[in-house]
JSON list of C-alpha atoms and ligand atoms in Angstrom, two decimals:
[
{"chain": "A", "resi": 22, "resn": "MET", "atom": "CA", "xyz": [24.72, 133.03, 35.61]},
{"chain": "A", "resi": 23, "resn": "ARG", "atom": "CA", "xyz": [26.99, 129.93, 36.90]},
{"chain": "A", "resi": 24, "resn": "PRO", "atom": "CA", "xyz": [28.60, 130.26, 39.95]},
{"chain": "A", "resi": 25, "resn": "PRO", "atom": "CA", "xyz": [32.04, 131.41, 40.01]},
{"chain": "A", "resi": 26, "resn": "ILE", "atom": "CA", "xyz": [35.32, 129.70, 41.15]},
{"chain": "A", "resi": 27, "resn": "PRO", "atom": "CA", "xyz": [35.29, 130.27, 44.76]},
{"chain": "A", "resi": 28, "resn": "THR", "atom": "CA", "xyz": [38.04, 132.93, 46.44]},
{"chain": "A", "resi": 29, "resn": "GLN", "atom": "CA", "xyz": [39.97, 130.04, 48.35]},
{"chain": "A", "resi": 30, "resn": "THR", "atom": "CA", "xyz": [40.73, 128.12, 45.86]},
{"chain": "A", "resi": 31, "resn": "ARG", "atom": "CA", "xyz": [41.34, 129.67, 42.28]},
{"chain": "A", "resi": 32, "resn": "GLU", "atom": "CA", "xyz": [44.26, 130.67, 45.28]},
{"chain": "A", "resi": 33, "resn": "ALA", "atom": "CA", "xyz": [45.35, 126.82, 46.11]},
{"chain": "A", "resi": 34, "resn": "VAL", "atom": "CA", "xyz": [45.28, 126.04, 41.93]},
{"chain": "A", "resi": 35, "resn": "VAL", "atom": "CA", "xyz": [47.89, 129.44, 41.05]},
{"chain": "A", "resi": 36, "resn": "ILE", "atom": "CA", "xyz": [49.57, 128.35, 44.02]},
{"chain": "A", "resi": 37, "resn": "ARG", "atom": "CA", "xyz": [49.77, 124.53, 43.14]},
{"chain": "A", "resi": 38, "resn": "ASP", "atom": "CA", "xyz": [50.81, 125.80, 39.83]},
{"chain": "A", "resi": 39, "resn": "MET", "atom": "CA", "xyz": [53.41, 127.39, 41.34]},
{"chain": "A", "resi": 40, "resn": "HIS", "atom": "CA", "xyz": [51.92, 130.75, 39.16]},
{"chain": "A", "resi": 41, "resn": "CYS", "atom": "CA", "xyz": [52.90, 129.84, 36.10]},
{"chain": "A", "resi": 42, "resn": "CYS", "atom": "CA", "xyz": [51.16, 128.28, 32.99]},
{"chain": "A", "resi": 43, "resn": "ALA", "atom": "CA", "xyz": [50.52, 124.83, 33.60]},
{"chain": "A", "resi": 44, "resn": "ARG", "atom": "CA", "xyz": [51.11, 124.63, 30.14]},
{"chain": "A", "resi": 45, "resn": "CYS", "atom": "CA", "xyz": [53.85, 127.07, 28.63]},
{"chain": "A", "resi": 46, "resn": "TYR", "atom": "CA", "xyz": [55.37, 128.21, 32.07]},
{"chain": "A", "resi": 47, "resn": "GLU", "atom": "CA", "xyz": [54.71, 131.70, 31.41]},
{"chain": "A", "resi": 48, "resn": "GLY", "atom": "CA", "xyz": [53.66, 134.21, 34.39]},
{"chain": "A", "resi": 49, "resn": "TRP", "atom": "CA", "xyz": [50.93, 136.43, 32.86]},
{"chain": "A", "resi": 50, "resn": "ARG", "atom": "CA", "xyz": [47.26, 137.03, 32.17]},
{"chain": "A", "resi": 51, "resn": "LEU", "atom": "CA", "xyz": [46.71, 133.90, 33.76]},
{"chain": "A", "resi": 52, "resn": "GLU", "atom": "CA", "xyz": [43.30, 131.95, 34.08]},
{"chain": "A", "resi": 53, "resn": "ILE", "atom": "CA", "xyz": [41.43, 128.71, 35.14]},
{"chain": "A", "resi": 54, "resn": "HIS", "atom": "CA", "xyz": [40.87, 126.39, 33.26]},
{"chain": "A", "resi": 55, "resn": "HIS", "atom": "CA", "xyz": [38.05, 123.63, 34.03]},
{"chain": "A", "resi": 56, "resn": "ARG", "atom": "CA", "xyz": [39.28, 120.57, 32.84]},
{"chain": "A", "resi": 57, "resn": "LYS", "atom": "CA", "xyz": [36.22, 118.59, 32.77]},
{"chain": "A", "resi": 58, "resn": "GLY", "atom": "CA", "xyz": [34.75, 121.77, 31.88]},
{"chain": "A", "resi": 59, "resn": "ARG", "atom": "CA", "xyz": [32.26, 123.57, 34.50]},
{"chain": "A", "resi": 60, "resn": "GLY", "atom": "CA", "xyz": [28.32, 121.38, 34.48]},
{"chain": "A", "resi": 61, "resn": "GLY", "atom": "CA", "xyz": [28.88, 117.67, 36.60]},
{"chain": "A", "resi": 62, "resn": "LYS", "atom": "CA", "xyz": [29.14, 117.03, 39.92]},
{"chain": "A", "resi": 63, "resn": "ASP", "atom": "CA", "xyz": [32.10, 119.16, 42.05]},
{"chain": "A", "resi": 64, "resn": "PRO", "atom": "CA", "xyz": [33.37, 121.30, 38.67]},
{"chain": "A", "resi": 65, "resn": "HIS", "atom": "CA", "xyz": [35.92, 123.21, 41.04]},
{"chain": "A", "resi": 66, "resn": "ARG", "atom": "CA", "xyz": [37.81, 120.64, 43.19]},
{"chain": "A", "resi": 67, "resn": "LEU", "atom": "CA", "xyz": [40.55, 120.44, 42.79]},
{"chain": "A", "resi": 68, "resn": "SER", "atom": "CA", "xyz": [42.00, 118.43, 39.63]},
{"chain": "A", "resi": 69, "resn": "ASN", "atom": "CA", "xyz": [39.41, 119.51, 37.40]},
{"chain": "A", "resi": 70, "resn": "LEU", "atom": "CA", "xyz": [40.78, 123.36, 37.84]},
{"chain": "A", "resi": 71, "resn": "ILE", "atom": "CA", "xyz": [44.48, 123.85, 35.78]},
{"chain": "A", "resi": 72, "resn": "THR", "atom": "CA", "xyz": [46.34, 127.44, 35.62]},
{"chain": "A", "resi": 73, "resn": "LEU", "atom": "CA", "xyz": [46.75, 128.67, 32.21]},
{"chain": "A", "resi": 74, "resn": "CYS", "atom": "CA", "xyz": [47.79, 132.10, 30.60]},
{"chain": "A", "resi": 75, "resn": "ALA", "atom": "CA", "xyz": [44.87, 132.98, 28.21]},
{"chain": "A", "resi": 76, "resn": "PRO", "atom": "CA", "xyz": [47.10, 132.73, 24.99]},
{"chain": "A", "resi": 77, "resn": "CYS", "atom": "CA", "xyz": [46.99, 128.47, 26.61]},
{"chain": "A", "resi": 78, "resn": "HIS", "atom": "CA", "xyz": [43.37, 128.58, 27.37]},
{"chain": "A", "resi": 79, "resn": "GLN", "atom": "CA", "xyz": [42.47, 129.76, 24.19]},
{"chain": "A", "resi": 80, "resn": "TRP", "atom": "CA", "xyz": [44.89, 127.51, 22.56]},
{"chain": "A", "resi": 81, "resn": "VAL", "atom": "CA", "xyz": [42.70, 124.58, 24.75]},
{"chain": "A", "resi": 82, "resn": "THR", "atom": "CA", "xyz": [39.88, 126.20, 23.38]},
{"chain": "A", "resi": 83, "resn": "GLU", "atom": "CA", "xyz": [40.48, 125.89, 19.80]},
{"chain": "A", "resi": 84, "resn": "HIS", "atom": "CA", "xyz": [42.25, 122.62, 19.74]},
{"chain": "A", "resi": 85, "resn": "PRO", "atom": "CA", "xyz": [40.19, 120.41, 22.53]},
{"chain": "A", "resi": 86, "resn": "ALA", "atom": "CA", "xyz": [41.28, 116.95, 20.53]},
{"chain": "A", "resi": 87, "resn": "ASP", "atom": "CA", "xyz": [44.28, 118.03, 21.09]},
{"chain": "A", "resi": 88, "resn": "ALA", "atom": "CA", "xyz": [43.64, 119.30, 24.35]},
{"chain": "A", "resi": 89, "resn": "TYR", "atom": "CA", "xyz": [42.02, 115.93, 25.08]},
{"chain": "A", "resi": 90, "resn": "GLU", "atom": "CA", "xyz": [44.85, 114.45, 23.89]},
{"chain": "A", "resi": 91, "resn": "ARG", "atom": "CA", "xyz": [47.51, 115.95, 26.60]},
{"chain": "A", "resi": 92, "resn": "GLY", "atom": "CA", "xyz": [44.84, 116.30, 29.51]},
{"chain": "A", "resi": 93, "resn": "LEU", "atom": "CA", "xyz": [44.54, 119.52, 29.42]},
{"chain": "A", "resi": 94, "resn": "SER", "atom": "CA", "xyz": [40.75, 118.72, 28.77]},
{"chain": "A", "resi": 95, "resn": "ILE", "atom": "CA", "xyz": [38.88, 115.76, 29.76]},
{"chain": "A", "resi": 96, "resn": "ARG", "atom": "CA", "xyz": [35.52, 114.80, 27.09]},
{"chain": "A", "resi": 97, "resn": "ARG", "atom": "CA", "xyz": [32.20, 115.82, 29.59]},
{"chain": "A", "resi": 98, "resn": "GLY", "atom": "CA", "xyz": [30.19, 112.70, 28.95]},
{"chain": "A", "resi": 99, "resn": "THR", "atom": "CA", "xyz": [33.17, 110.09, 30.01]},
{"chain": "A", "resi": 100, "resn": "THR", "atom": "CA", "xyz": [33.72, 108.41, 33.44]},
{"chain": "A", "resi": 101, "resn": "ASP", "atom": "CA", "xyz": [37.06, 109.47, 33.42]},
{"chain": "A", "resi": 102, "resn": "MET", "atom": "CA", "xyz": [37.66, 111.83, 36.25]},
{"chain": "A", "resi": 103, "resn": "PRO", "atom": "CA", "xyz": [40.01, 114.58, 36.22]},
{"chain": "A", "resi": 104, "resn": "ASP", "atom": "CA", "xyz": [42.24, 112.88, 39.03]},
{"chain": "A", "resi": 105, "resn": "GLU", "atom": "CA", "xyz": [42.56, 110.10, 37.26]},
{"chain": "A", "resi": 106, "resn": "VAL", "atom": "CA", "xyz": [43.45, 111.47, 34.02]},
{"chain": "A", "resi": 107, "resn": "PRO", "atom": "CA", "xyz": [47.51, 113.60, 34.17]},
{"chain": "A", "resi": 108, "resn": "TYR", "atom": "CA", "xyz": [47.93, 116.26, 31.72]},
{"chain": "A", "resi": 109, "resn": "LEU", "atom": "CA", "xyz": [51.04, 117.10, 28.91]},
{"chain": "A", "resi": 110, "resn": "ASP", "atom": "CA", "xyz": [52.79, 119.86, 29.51]},
{"chain": "A", "resi": 111, "resn": "GLY", "atom": "CA", "xyz": [54.11, 121.96, 26.46]},
{"chain": "A", "resi": 112, "resn": "TYR", "atom": "CA", "xyz": [56.98, 119.97, 26.92]},
{"chain": "A", "resi": 113, "resn": "GLY", "atom": "CA", "xyz": [55.89, 116.24, 27.29]},
{"chain": "A", "resi": 114, "resn": "LYS", "atom": "CA", "xyz": [55.72, 116.51, 31.02]},
{"chain": "A", "resi": 115, "resn": "ARG", "atom": "CA", "xyz": [53.49, 114.47, 32.07]},
{"chain": "A", "resi": 116, "resn": "PHE", "atom": "CA", "xyz": [51.75, 116.05, 35.50]},
{"chain": "A", "resi": 117, "resn": "ALA", "atom": "CA", "xyz": [49.26, 114.04, 37.94]},
{"chain": "A", "resi": 118, "resn": "LEU", "atom": "CA", "xyz": [46.75, 116.43, 39.93]},
{"chain": "A", "resi": 119, "resn": "THR", "atom": "CA", "xyz": [44.66, 115.67, 42.94]},
{"chain": "A", "resi": 120, "resn": "ASP", "atom": "CA", "xyz": [41.52, 117.00, 44.76]},
{"chain": "A", "resi": 121, "resn": "ASP", "atom": "CA", "xyz": [43.25, 117.73, 48.19]},
{"chain": "A", "resi": 122, "resn": "GLY", "atom": "CA", "xyz": [46.02, 120.24, 45.43]},
{"chain": "A", "resi": 123, "resn": "GLN", "atom": "CA", "xyz": [48.99, 118.20, 45.08]},
{"chain": "A", "resi": 124, "resn": "ARG", "atom": "CA", "xyz": [50.48, 117.92, 41.50]},
{"chain": "A", "resi": 125, "resn": "ILE", "atom": "CA", "xyz": [52.51, 115.53, 41.41]},
{"chain": "A", "resi": 126, "resn": "PRO", "atom": "CA", "xyz": [55.58, 114.85, 38.50]},
{"chain": "A", "resi": 127, "resn": "LEU", "atom": "CA", "xyz": [55.10, 111.31, 36.65]},
{"chain": "A", "resi": 128, "resn": "ILE", "atom": "CA", "xyz": [57.89, 109.52, 35.60]},
{"chain": "B", "resi": 227, "resn": "LIG", "atom": "ZN1", "xyz": [50.78, 129.43, 28.55]}
]
């Protein structure tokens, strides 16, 4: 059984992401996506977690190459850490996620 995301962590992620999907900004059927999967060290670190709506979560799962390119997912087996890989939203804006719970827009 995979350990669940602690409730407090889930809340911190959804609040950071302003209660909407990080890709399309819908505010319904929100789920938490592990950018670099659940394995490895500290999978529930805030930079590894991102809020996605159910359709975008499914899209990320079904289009891994696109998801890697946009930083929504990060390849396992690489040394890339989630706080070092920015992600692109559905409009092409770039953001960095930090382990202390910030979401920083990048120019
Ligand atoms: Zn979405």
